[in-house]
């Protein structure tokens, strides 16, 4: 028979809740109640470590004794019982019923007339969404369903956009999209992308994520291809601010990590200067992950203890020259020839291994390996093009492609 079940959301802030029982089940619920600012009193002769912590921090009141009857429930808006003793739990439940106070019996799913559903929360700049599941008499079944929904949220399968107009200003999130593969965008990144009205994308942002967006999400492409007129950074900053000031939720989806040679700092400062709320979500940087895609760890015991990430030539004279210091070059394909020569001129061994990894983490990824002496010619012969990460140092010997060539 189907149980009667009517979901309700309670705002328990400042309201008295009595929890009978001091074990881990009680502790888990009490912690959740405290997180919602309830005024919790725990009644139990002994309490577990988690509850002790809450007592010490002054978040709950603890009456260190057995349940003392109906008077213990005076003034409570909600009662929770999980003593591990069915007779006591039942007494609490019956006393609460007599007082017409809702009581959750956490240890008897069949007897209780109030239940706490399984739950997962996602908080976006527009506020919290709480997803709860209840399955009569079967809490595990409910958590299974909730977990599945949580995964769908974390992988960007659920639209979290606010449907009611925001009053006033919107928000901006600078989201690091990782090197291009869907799975390398963080869960937080997915949540925010699916909360956006507008997504401002780079050429190197993960395209599959963008392709999956509903048509009603506006996509603004500010991607730069080498040789074409890029949209100036100042204009990108303006677009982010303008859109947010229109009251829209804006995600700036960038390749890699926003703060690694990505001008994310400037975008954040522009938003802050305009009074636009801004969140920055780190991403998996191509500087580390693209070498990894080719089998190259940027540090490796016995081979390299440190690495530098650079773009231009200016930094080269000041870098360590040992082949045990890994050099990672971004945006460097066009000047590979000059760079290799400059590294040798600045003291690097001409036989230092070099790898050029194009389009890392995409189906057309390709690795070209050589040495400082040979790499420019090899790369030219294979028509190597941007985007690619260049790695210089002994760690390149660990590349999947290394043996074939060396
Ligand atoms: N903020 C980004 C870097 C931006 S600079 C990050 O943290 O990854 C752009 C450069 O990153 C490209 O010129 C290229 O050198 C590198 N890059 C980014 N994604 C790449 C990919 N999937 N494969 C190869 N190189 C990539």
Short mmCIF file of C-alpha atoms and ligand atoms in Angstrom, two decimals:
data_model
loop_
_atom_site.label_atom_id
_atom_site.label_comp_id
_atom_site.label_asym_id
_atom_site.label_seq_id
_atom_site.Cartn_x
_atom_site.Cartn_y
_atom_site.Cartn_z
CA UNK A 1 0.00 0.00 0.00
CA UNK A 2 1.27 3.47 -0.82
CA UNK A 3 1.89 5.64 2.19
CA UNK A 4 0.40 9.09 2.26
CA UNK A 5 3.30 11.46 1.63
CA UNK A 6 3.15 15.23 1.38
CA UNK A 7 6.55 16.96 1.02
CA UNK A 8 7.00 20.21 2.92
CA UNK A 9 10.04 22.46 3.31
CA UNK A 10 10.57 23.82 6.81
CA UNK A 11 12.44 27.00 7.62
CA UNK A 12 13.78 26.02 11.02
CA UNK A 13 16.03 29.03 11.59
CA UNK A 14 15.92 29.90 15.28
CA UNK A 15 13.25 27.28 16.00
CA UNK A 16 13.59 24.70 18.73
CA UNK A 17 14.28 21.14 17.61
CA UNK A 18 14.75 18.30 20.09
CA UNK A 19 16.93 15.39 19.02
CA UNK A 20 16.87 12.30 21.22
CA UNK A 21 19.90 10.03 20.81
CA UNK A 22 23.63 10.66 20.68
CA UNK A 23 24.89 8.26 18.00
CA UNK A 24 26.08 8.81 14.43
CA UNK A 25 22.57 8.81 12.92
CA UNK A 26 21.48 11.53 15.29
CA UNK A 27 24.76 13.38 14.68
CA UNK A 28 24.27 13.42 10.92
CA UNK A 29 20.79 14.90 11.23
CA UNK A 30 21.78 17.35 13.96
CA UNK A 31 24.62 18.63 11.81
CA UNK A 32 22.16 19.24 8.95
CA UNK A 33 19.76 20.99 11.34
CA UNK A 34 22.54 23.20 12.69
CA UNK A 35 23.51 24.08 9.12
CA UNK A 36 19.94 25.41 8.74
CA UNK A 37 20.32 27.49 11.93
CA UNK A 38 17.86 25.44 14.00
CA UNK A 39 18.05 25.78 17.78
CA UNK A 40 18.89 22.16 18.60
CA UNK A 41 18.81 20.43 21.97
CA UNK A 42 20.24 16.91 22.09
CA UNK A 43 19.09 14.54 24.83
CA UNK A 44 21.33 11.50 25.38
CA UNK A 45 23.43 10.13 28.23
CA UNK A 46 26.42 9.90 25.90
CA UNK A 47 27.17 11.56 22.58
CA UNK A 48 29.56 10.62 19.78
CA UNK A 49 32.57 12.71 18.80
CA UNK A 50 30.74 14.68 16.08
CA UNK A 51 28.09 15.82 18.53
CA UNK A 52 30.77 16.63 21.11
CA UNK A 53 32.32 18.99 18.59
CA UNK A 54 28.98 20.77 18.15
CA UNK A 55 28.59 21.05 21.92
CA UNK A 56 32.10 22.49 22.26
CA UNK A 57 31.54 25.02 19.49
CA UNK A 58 28.30 26.13 21.17
CA UNK A 59 26.14 25.13 18.20
CA UNK A 60 23.87 22.82 20.21
CA UNK A 61 22.65 22.31 23.76
CA UNK A 62 23.27 18.88 25.27
CA UNK A 63 21.24 17.40 28.13
CA UNK A 64 23.42 14.51 29.28
CA UNK A 65 20.75 12.10 30.46
CA UNK A 66 18.09 9.68 29.29
CA UNK A 67 14.89 10.84 27.67
CA UNK A 68 12.71 12.15 30.49
CA UNK A 69 9.21 12.06 29.00
CA UNK A 70 6.81 14.45 27.27
CA UNK A 71 8.10 17.55 29.09
CA UNK A 72 11.41 17.19 27.24
CA UNK A 73 9.57 18.05 24.05
CA UNK A 74 8.01 21.28 25.33
CA UNK A 75 8.26 24.11 22.85
CA UNK A 76 9.73 21.95 20.09
CA UNK A 77 8.60 22.53 16.51
CA UNK A 78 10.17 19.29 15.42
CA UNK A 79 11.42 16.19 17.18
CA UNK A 80 13.98 13.68 15.97
CA UNK A 81 14.60 10.36 17.62
CA UNK A 82 17.38 7.89 16.93
CA UNK A 83 18.33 6.25 20.21
CA UNK A 84 18.95 2.76 18.91
CA UNK A 85 16.36 1.56 21.45
CA UNK A 86 12.96 0.87 19.82
CA UNK A 87 11.06 1.31 23.10
CA UNK A 88 12.48 4.77 23.73
CA UNK A 89 12.05 5.81 20.10
CA UNK A 90 8.44 4.75 20.28
CA UNK A 91 7.86 6.63 23.54
CA UNK A 92 9.32 9.80 22.00
CA UNK A 93 7.16 9.37 18.92
CA UNK A 94 4.01 8.87 20.95
CA UNK A 95 4.70 11.81 23.26
CA UNK A 96 5.32 14.03 20.22
CA UNK A 97 2.11 12.80 18.59
CA UNK A 98 0.12 13.60 21.74
CA UNK A 99 1.54 17.14 21.64
CA UNK A 100 0.85 17.34 17.86
CA UNK A 101 4.51 17.95 17.16
CA UNK A 102 5.96 16.26 14.09
CA UNK A 103 8.47 13.57 15.00
CA UNK A 104 11.00 11.83 12.77
CA UNK A 105 11.85 8.33 13.97
CA UNK A 106 15.08 7.75 12.08
CA UNK A 107 15.32 4.09 13.03
CA UNK A 108 11.82 2.96 12.07
CA UNK A 109 10.98 3.88 8.48
CA UNK A 110 7.67 2.00 8.68
CA UNK A 111 6.38 3.57 11.87
CA UNK A 112 7.45 7.18 11.48
CA UNK A 113 4.92 9.68 10.15
CA UNK A 114 7.55 12.29 9.33
CA UNK A 115 10.67 11.51 7.30
CA UNK A 116 13.71 13.40 6.17
CA UNK A 117 14.10 12.79 2.45
CA UNK A 118 17.43 12.01 0.80
CA UNK A 119 18.86 15.27 -0.40
CA UNK A 120 21.45 17.04 -2.47
CA UNK A 121 21.97 20.78 -2.82
CA UNK A 122 23.44 22.95 -5.51
CA UNK A 123 24.14 26.59 -4.80
CA UNK A 124 24.61 28.98 -7.68
CA UNK A 125 24.95 32.77 -7.51
CA UNK A 126 21.15 32.81 -7.95
CA UNK A 127 20.65 30.87 -4.73
CA UNK A 128 20.24 27.31 -3.58
CA UNK A 129 18.36 24.50 -5.26
CA UNK A 130 17.53 21.60 -2.96
CA UNK A 131 16.72 18.28 -4.59
CA UNK A 132 15.01 15.77 -2.31
CA UNK A 133 13.79 12.24 -2.86
CA UNK A 134 11.45 10.18 -0.72
CA UNK A 135 10.75 6.50 -1.25
CA UNK A 136 8.21 5.12 1.23
CA UNK A 137 9.90 2.80 3.70
CA UNK A 138 13.10 2.58 1.68
CA UNK A 139 15.60 5.39 2.37
CA UNK A 140 18.37 3.66 0.40
CA UNK A 141 16.27 3.62 -2.72
CA UNK A 142 15.71 7.34 -2.23
CA UNK A 143 19.43 8.05 -1.85
CA UNK A 144 20.18 6.07 -4.98
CA UNK A 145 17.86 8.31 -6.96
CA UNK A 146 19.24 11.46 -5.34
CA UNK A 147 22.81 10.42 -6.12
CA UNK A 148 21.90 9.96 -9.76
CA UNK A 149 20.42 13.43 -9.89
CA UNK A 150 23.54 14.84 -8.18
CA UNK A 151 25.69 13.28 -10.90
CA UNK A 152 23.46 14.74 -13.59
CA UNK A 153 23.88 18.19 -12.01
CA UNK A 154 27.66 17.83 -11.67
CA UNK A 155 28.05 16.78 -15.30
CA UNK A 156 25.93 19.59 -16.71
CA UNK A 157 22.88 17.53 -17.67
CA UNK A 158 20.40 19.65 -15.77
CA UNK A 159 19.33 23.18 -16.60
CA UNK A 160 19.70 25.30 -13.46
CA UNK A 161 18.82 28.66 -14.97
CA UNK A 162 16.71 30.99 -12.93
CA UNK A 163 13.27 31.45 -14.56
CA UNK A 164 12.17 34.47 -12.60
CA UNK A 165 13.75 37.74 -13.66
CA UNK A 166 16.65 38.77 -11.44
CA UNK A 167 16.07 42.13 -9.88
CA UNK A 168 18.89 44.47 -10.83
CA UNK A 169 22.36 43.22 -11.54
CA UNK A 170 23.26 39.71 -12.76
CA UNK A 171 26.54 37.94 -12.15
CA UNK A 172 29.66 36.71 -13.92
CA UNK A 173 31.51 33.42 -13.43
CA UNK A 174 34.95 32.98 -14.95
CA UNK A 175 35.04 29.26 -15.57
CA UNK A 176 38.19 27.36 -16.43
CA UNK A 177 37.06 24.87 -19.07
CA UNK A 178 40.11 22.63 -19.01
CA UNK A 179 42.01 21.54 -22.12
CA UNK A 180 38.96 20.60 -24.19
CA UNK A 181 37.61 17.27 -22.97
CA UNK A 182 34.18 17.30 -21.38
CA UNK A 183 35.30 15.24 -18.41
CA UNK A 184 38.01 17.74 -17.54
CA UNK A 185 35.60 20.57 -16.81
CA UNK A 186 34.98 20.66 -13.05
CA UNK A 187 31.62 19.86 -11.51
CA UNK A 188 31.38 23.47 -10.35
CA UNK A 189 32.08 24.60 -13.90
CA UNK A 190 29.24 22.46 -15.23
CA UNK A 191 26.85 23.79 -12.59
CA UNK A 192 27.58 27.39 -13.48
CA UNK A 193 27.50 26.83 -17.24
CA UNK A 194 24.03 25.33 -16.84
CA UNK A 195 22.99 28.35 -14.72
CA UNK A 196 23.94 30.90 -17.37
CA UNK A 197 21.80 33.02 -19.68
CA UNK A 198 24.88 33.98 -21.70
CA UNK A 199 28.07 32.01 -22.29
CA UNK A 200 31.07 33.94 -23.59
CA UNK A 201 33.46 31.41 -25.13
CA UNK A 202 37.06 31.17 -26.23
CA UNK A 203 38.34 29.16 -29.12
CA UNK A 204 39.95 26.71 -26.69
CA UNK A 205 36.94 26.32 -24.41
CA UNK A 206 35.38 22.82 -24.40
CA UNK A 207 33.07 22.92 -27.41
CA UNK A 208 30.99 19.86 -26.57
CA UNK A 209 29.82 21.64 -23.43
CA UNK A 210 28.77 24.65 -25.48
CA UNK A 211 27.07 22.49 -28.13
CA UNK A 212 24.85 20.89 -25.51
CA UNK A 213 23.43 24.19 -24.29
CA UNK A 214 19.74 24.85 -25.02
CA UNK A 215 19.03 27.27 -27.89
CA UNK A 216 17.71 29.83 -25.44
CA UNK A 217 21.20 30.33 -24.01
CA UNK A 218 23.04 33.03 -25.91
CA UNK A 219 26.56 32.05 -26.93
CA UNK A 220 28.98 34.91 -27.63
CA UNK A 221 32.12 33.71 -29.37
CA UNK A 222 35.13 35.87 -28.65
CA UNK A 223 37.51 33.16 -29.82
CA UNK A 224 40.71 34.22 -31.42
CA UNK A 225 42.34 32.30 -34.21
CA UNK A 226 45.99 33.16 -34.83
CA UNK A 227 46.29 35.64 -37.68
CA UNK A 228 42.72 36.88 -37.40
CA UNK A 229 41.73 40.06 -35.64
CA UNK A 230 41.21 39.12 -32.05
CA UNK A 231 38.54 40.82 -29.98
CA UNK A 232 40.60 43.06 -27.70
CA UNK A 233 40.65 42.06 -24.05
CA UNK A 234 39.14 45.41 -23.05
CA UNK A 235 36.14 44.68 -25.26
CA UNK A 236 35.71 41.22 -23.71
CA UNK A 237 35.77 42.82 -20.26
CA UNK A 238 33.10 45.28 -21.41
CA UNK A 239 30.89 42.51 -22.80
CA UNK A 240 30.98 40.65 -19.47
CA UNK A 241 30.09 43.78 -17.52
CA UNK A 242 27.41 44.95 -19.99
CA UNK A 243 25.66 41.60 -19.96
CA UNK A 244 25.70 41.34 -16.19
CA UNK A 245 24.39 44.89 -15.84
CA UNK A 246 21.44 43.83 -18.01
CA UNK A 247 20.60 41.45 -15.19
CA UNK A 248 21.86 38.35 -16.92
CA UNK A 249 23.80 35.38 -15.61
CA UNK A 250 27.07 35.34 -17.51
CA UNK A 251 29.58 32.52 -17.76
CA UNK A 252 32.92 33.30 -19.30
CA UNK A 253 34.05 29.85 -20.41
CA UNK A 254 37.78 29.82 -20.98
CA UNK A 255 40.31 27.21 -22.02
CA UNK A 256 42.44 25.67 -19.28
CA UNK A 257 42.65 27.68 -16.08
CA UNK A 258 41.48 31.31 -16.04
CA UNK A 259 44.55 32.47 -14.12
CA UNK A 260 47.25 30.68 -16.14
CA UNK A 261 48.16 32.94 -19.06
CA UNK A 262 44.44 33.44 -19.51
CA UNK A 263 43.84 37.06 -18.49
CA UNK A 264 41.26 35.93 -15.96
CA UNK A 265 42.64 38.35 -13.40
CA UNK A 266 41.85 41.30 -15.66
CA UNK A 267 38.32 40.05 -16.26
CA UNK A 268 37.72 39.64 -12.56
CA UNK A 269 39.02 43.12 -11.77
CA UNK A 270 36.85 44.64 -14.52
CA UNK A 271 33.75 43.00 -13.03
CA UNK A 272 34.64 44.07 -9.51
CA UNK A 273 35.28 47.64 -10.65
CA UNK A 274 31.78 47.71 -12.13
CA UNK A 275 30.22 46.25 -8.98
CA UNK A 276 29.33 42.98 -10.70
CA UNK A 277 29.45 39.88 -8.47
CA UNK A 278 32.04 37.50 -9.85
CA UNK A 279 33.08 33.93 -9.07
CA UNK A 280 36.24 32.32 -10.42
CA UNK A 281 36.28 28.57 -11.03
CA UNK A 282 39.73 27.05 -11.52
CA UNK A 283 40.28 24.76 -14.46
CA UNK A 284 42.69 22.04 -15.48
CA UNK A 285 45.48 23.98 -17.14
CA UNK A 286 46.81 22.84 -20.49
CA UNK A 287 50.31 23.58 -19.18
CA UNK A 288 50.18 20.43 -17.07
CA UNK A 289 47.37 18.38 -18.61
CA UNK A 290 48.40 18.49 -22.26
CA UNK A 291 51.89 17.08 -21.55
CA UNK A 292 50.11 14.47 -19.40
CA UNK A 293 47.91 13.52 -22.34
CA UNK A 294 51.09 12.63 -24.21
CA UNK A 295 52.47 10.63 -21.28
CA UNK A 296 54.73 13.38 -19.95
CA UNK A 297 54.70 14.21 -16.24
CA UNK A 298 56.02 17.75 -15.78
CA UNK A 299 57.95 16.55 -12.73
CA UNK A 300 59.27 13.03 -12.18
CA UNK A 301 61.45 11.60 -9.45
CA UNK A 302 65.03 11.50 -10.71
CA UNK A 303 64.23 13.45 -13.90
CA UNK A 304 62.74 16.80 -12.95
CA UNK A 305 61.93 18.49 -9.68
CA UNK A 306 60.44 21.72 -10.98
CA UNK A 307 58.88 23.28 -14.04
CA UNK A 308 58.34 26.71 -15.54
CA UNK A 309 55.43 27.79 -17.71
CA UNK A 310 56.21 30.58 -20.15
CA UNK A 311 54.95 32.02 -23.40
CA UNK A 312 57.47 34.37 -24.83
CA UNK A 313 61.15 34.76 -25.37
CA UNK A 314 61.70 37.43 -22.76
CA UNK A 315 61.69 34.98 -19.88
CA UNK A 316 64.18 32.52 -21.42
CA UNK A 317 67.46 34.11 -20.28
CA UNK A 318 66.33 34.04 -16.64
CA UNK A 319 65.24 30.38 -16.57
CA UNK A 320 67.27 27.49 -15.13
CA UNK A 321 69.11 25.71 -17.96
CA UNK A 322 69.36 22.14 -16.63
CA UNK A 323 67.39 19.49 -18.45
CA UNK A 324 66.04 18.50 -15.01
CA UNK A 325 64.05 21.74 -15.02
CA UNK A 326 61.05 21.20 -17.27
CA UNK A 327 60.06 24.06 -19.53
CA UNK A 328 56.47 24.30 -20.71
CA UNK A 329 55.78 26.76 -23.51
CA UNK A 330 52.29 27.91 -24.37
CA UNK A 331 51.38 29.82 -27.54
CA UNK A 332 54.82 28.96 -28.85
CA UNK A 333 54.31 27.08 -32.12
CA UNK A 334 54.81 30.03 -34.44
CA UNK A 335 58.24 30.75 -33.00
CA UNK A 336 59.43 27.22 -32.29
CA UNK A 337 62.53 27.62 -34.44
CA UNK A 338 63.70 30.83 -32.72
CA UNK A 339 62.82 29.50 -29.29
CA UNK A 340 64.83 26.31 -29.70
CA UNK A 341 67.84 28.30 -30.94
CA UNK A 342 67.51 30.78 -28.09
CA UNK A 343 67.37 28.00 -25.49
CA UNK A 344 70.61 26.54 -26.85
CA UNK A 345 72.21 29.99 -27.01
CA UNK A 346 71.25 30.44 -23.34
CA UNK A 347 72.98 27.27 -22.21
CA UNK A 348 70.57 24.39 -22.76
CA UNK A 349 72.06 21.16 -24.09
CA UNK A 350 71.24 20.79 -27.81
CA UNK A 351 70.22 17.15 -27.25
CA UNK A 352 67.59 18.11 -24.66
CA UNK A 353 64.38 16.23 -25.51
CA UNK A 354 61.44 18.29 -26.78
CA UNK A 355 57.82 17.35 -27.40
CA UNK A 356 55.15 19.34 -29.18
CA UNK A 357 51.66 18.20 -28.26
CA UNK A 358 48.91 19.51 -30.54
CA UNK A 359 45.21 19.59 -29.65
CA UNK A 360 45.64 17.76 -26.36
CA UNK A 361 42.66 15.75 -25.10
CA UNK A 362 40.86 15.96 -28.43
CA UNK A 363 40.38 13.08 -30.89
CA UNK A 364 43.04 14.59 -33.17
CA UNK A 365 45.76 14.94 -30.55
CA UNK A 366 49.24 14.48 -32.02
CA UNK A 367 52.70 14.45 -30.44
CA UNK A 368 55.93 15.27 -32.22
CA UNK A 369 59.18 14.52 -30.38
CA UNK A 370 62.76 15.50 -31.08
CA UNK A 371 65.56 17.49 -29.50
CA UNK A 372 66.29 21.20 -29.35
CA UNK A 373 68.44 20.59 -32.43
CA UNK A 374 65.86 18.79 -34.52
CA UNK A 375 62.39 19.78 -33.31
CA UNK A 376 61.85 22.84 -35.53
CA UNK A 377 62.57 20.90 -38.72
CA UNK A 378 60.49 17.91 -37.61
CA UNK A 379 57.57 20.11 -36.62
CA UNK A 380 57.67 22.01 -39.90
CA UNK A 381 57.76 18.75 -41.84
CA UNK A 382 54.65 17.50 -40.05
CA UNK A 383 52.81 20.80 -40.38
CA UNK A 384 52.50 21.28 -36.62
CA UNK A 385 50.07 24.05 -35.74
CA UNK A 386 48.47 25.88 -32.85
CA UNK A 387 47.12 25.05 -30.30
CA UNK A 388 50.03 23.06 -28.99
CA UNK A 389 52.05 22.79 -25.82
CA UNK A 390 55.82 22.52 -26.14
CA UNK A 391 57.69 20.62 -23.42
CA UNK A 392 61.45 20.80 -23.04
CA UNK A 393 63.45 18.60 -20.65
CA UNK A 394 64.34 15.05 -19.66
CA UNK A 395 60.74 14.21 -18.74
CA UNK A 396 59.96 14.12 -22.46
CA UNK A 397 61.66 10.70 -22.51
CA UNK A 398 58.53 9.39 -20.79
CA UNK A 399 56.31 10.48 -23.71
CA UNK A 400 54.33 7.64 -25.29
CA UNK A 401 55.89 8.59 -28.65
CA UNK A 402 59.48 8.89 -27.47
CA UNK A 403 60.80 5.38 -28.11
CA UNK A 404 59.70 5.27 -31.72
CA UNK A 405 61.84 8.23 -32.63
CA UNK A 406 64.81 8.19 -30.26
N1 LIG B 1 44.63 29.49 -19.70
C1 LIG B 1 45.03 28.44 -20.59
C2 LIG B 1 46.16 28.85 -21.49
C3 LIG B 1 45.80 29.92 -22.48
S1 LIG B 1 47.08 30.28 -23.60
C4 LIG B 1 45.39 27.19 -19.78
O1 LIG B 1 45.50 27.25 -18.55
O2 LIG B 1 45.51 26.13 -20.39
C5 LIG B 1 46.63 29.32 -25.01
C6 LIG B 1 47.64 28.24 -25.22
O3 LIG B 1 47.35 27.14 -24.39
C7 LIG B 1 47.65 27.65 -26.60
O4 LIG B 1 48.38 28.44 -27.50
C8 LIG B 1 48.35 26.33 -26.36
O5 LIG B 1 49.72 26.52 -26.17
C9 LIG B 1 47.77 25.96 -25.02
N2 LIG B 1 46.61 25.05 -25.12
C10 LIG B 1 45.40 25.22 -24.57
N3 LIG B 1 44.62 24.16 -24.79
C11 LIG B 1 45.34 23.28 -25.51
C12 LIG B 1 45.11 21.98 -26.03
N4 LIG B 1 43.93 21.36 -25.86
N5 LIG B 1 46.11 21.36 -26.68
C13 LIG B 1 47.30 21.98 -26.85
N6 LIG B 1 47.57 23.18 -26.38
C14 LIG B 1 46.62 23.83 -25.70
#
